[in-house]
């Protein structure tokens, strides 16, 4: 599968490592330019590109940049993607880093805000995952207590594509509902950073409160 990754930080870098190892064709971009991704490209075989080029021909595009950087993504960066491209949003709103985003403070789900900024539906996944776990904690399907990740989004086909990819990476998934339900996996909720199995994640989603905790409010 052809996959574009925009953002080469901890999550983006480790997804690049795992997905290339699984045989996917990965293009990776960051805000500083492809010349700064030489080491990652040499390590993984991924193709370093600009953010404008990352989605070209891609069936899946991962947006893994700070929320404050989402509005600065190149206009039309998804125009060259494959028809029906699935876009994964891994982002979280951290006011101390991102500044105050009024719509999110007023209760809009973080990934709904990202969707509005980029003008394309997104699937929320990997946002509460420790980056190192992507490398270290993948297990074969059927392994007892296999770690599970919540996945939220409105498009059933896109959501299934993401769940299949996560299974390939070695993790179970739990359906987190539609994108308007994705607050259940935002920072400060029981599943954020939770390494539990599918039952634990299902329980955590059910116990989430829509009230943002003080730590994650501006």
Steps between C-alpha positions, in 0.01 A plus 500: 500500500617853430497708818586866552608621844502873576698554817817316591497540877472211743174354367567579135855371514405172665207444267745551214730237651227240553307555180807480277607184684159353415563569133293812446622776269537800730561865418578718801507877542564750775491877535875543447532337160602161361872577535454463879358149464804335344581288805142372536488425127828309511385303804159406364498530122221758518502783245555848649272757336344840561163520674346595165625172350436259788148402395576448132346168400452402866215277611557601862634833626603545863488856634715503812593862563429732796144634482628855469674395176193345336373828348846551347492175300531576128176585325384204296755261648254212451420584136737238357397221736335179383124511456328436833817571700477429872643775721612411852522778758728418795484848649421628847421848628758614753423866579846556650647414158223589258360815655130544566270353232160641585288243317668212683475680834127538426462124456575420135677164470866555419496284188182669376692828518788345304255366242359850455847648454608257228162462329502120497353234732744351750526190715636559849758242607839471673441823694523336841773253408853517638730532200738233627211254529457514122846344476494272802152377588354362177392137536348238266123487467346287773778562755345517851480855638604648165505878532204675338465848350176698463404615150231762434357633175189541287592300187461124567728400212775743601470394862533134404807579289662661804401212727649253252824698488520512880442123514788460256715707736419252776218659699130435552255784445179623659239697308491842668185611317461793264735795492272699731558222755878527469515719810487168684864438403635854538764593761381460858261212425535144636628359169763769442832321551315181595691183405206272574334236287176543307284451811695764692478750214127436454448564872715813489308647208172441680628669817634814328362841596444777244638754749861585416729462797675815624835370376375507143312832500640838407 
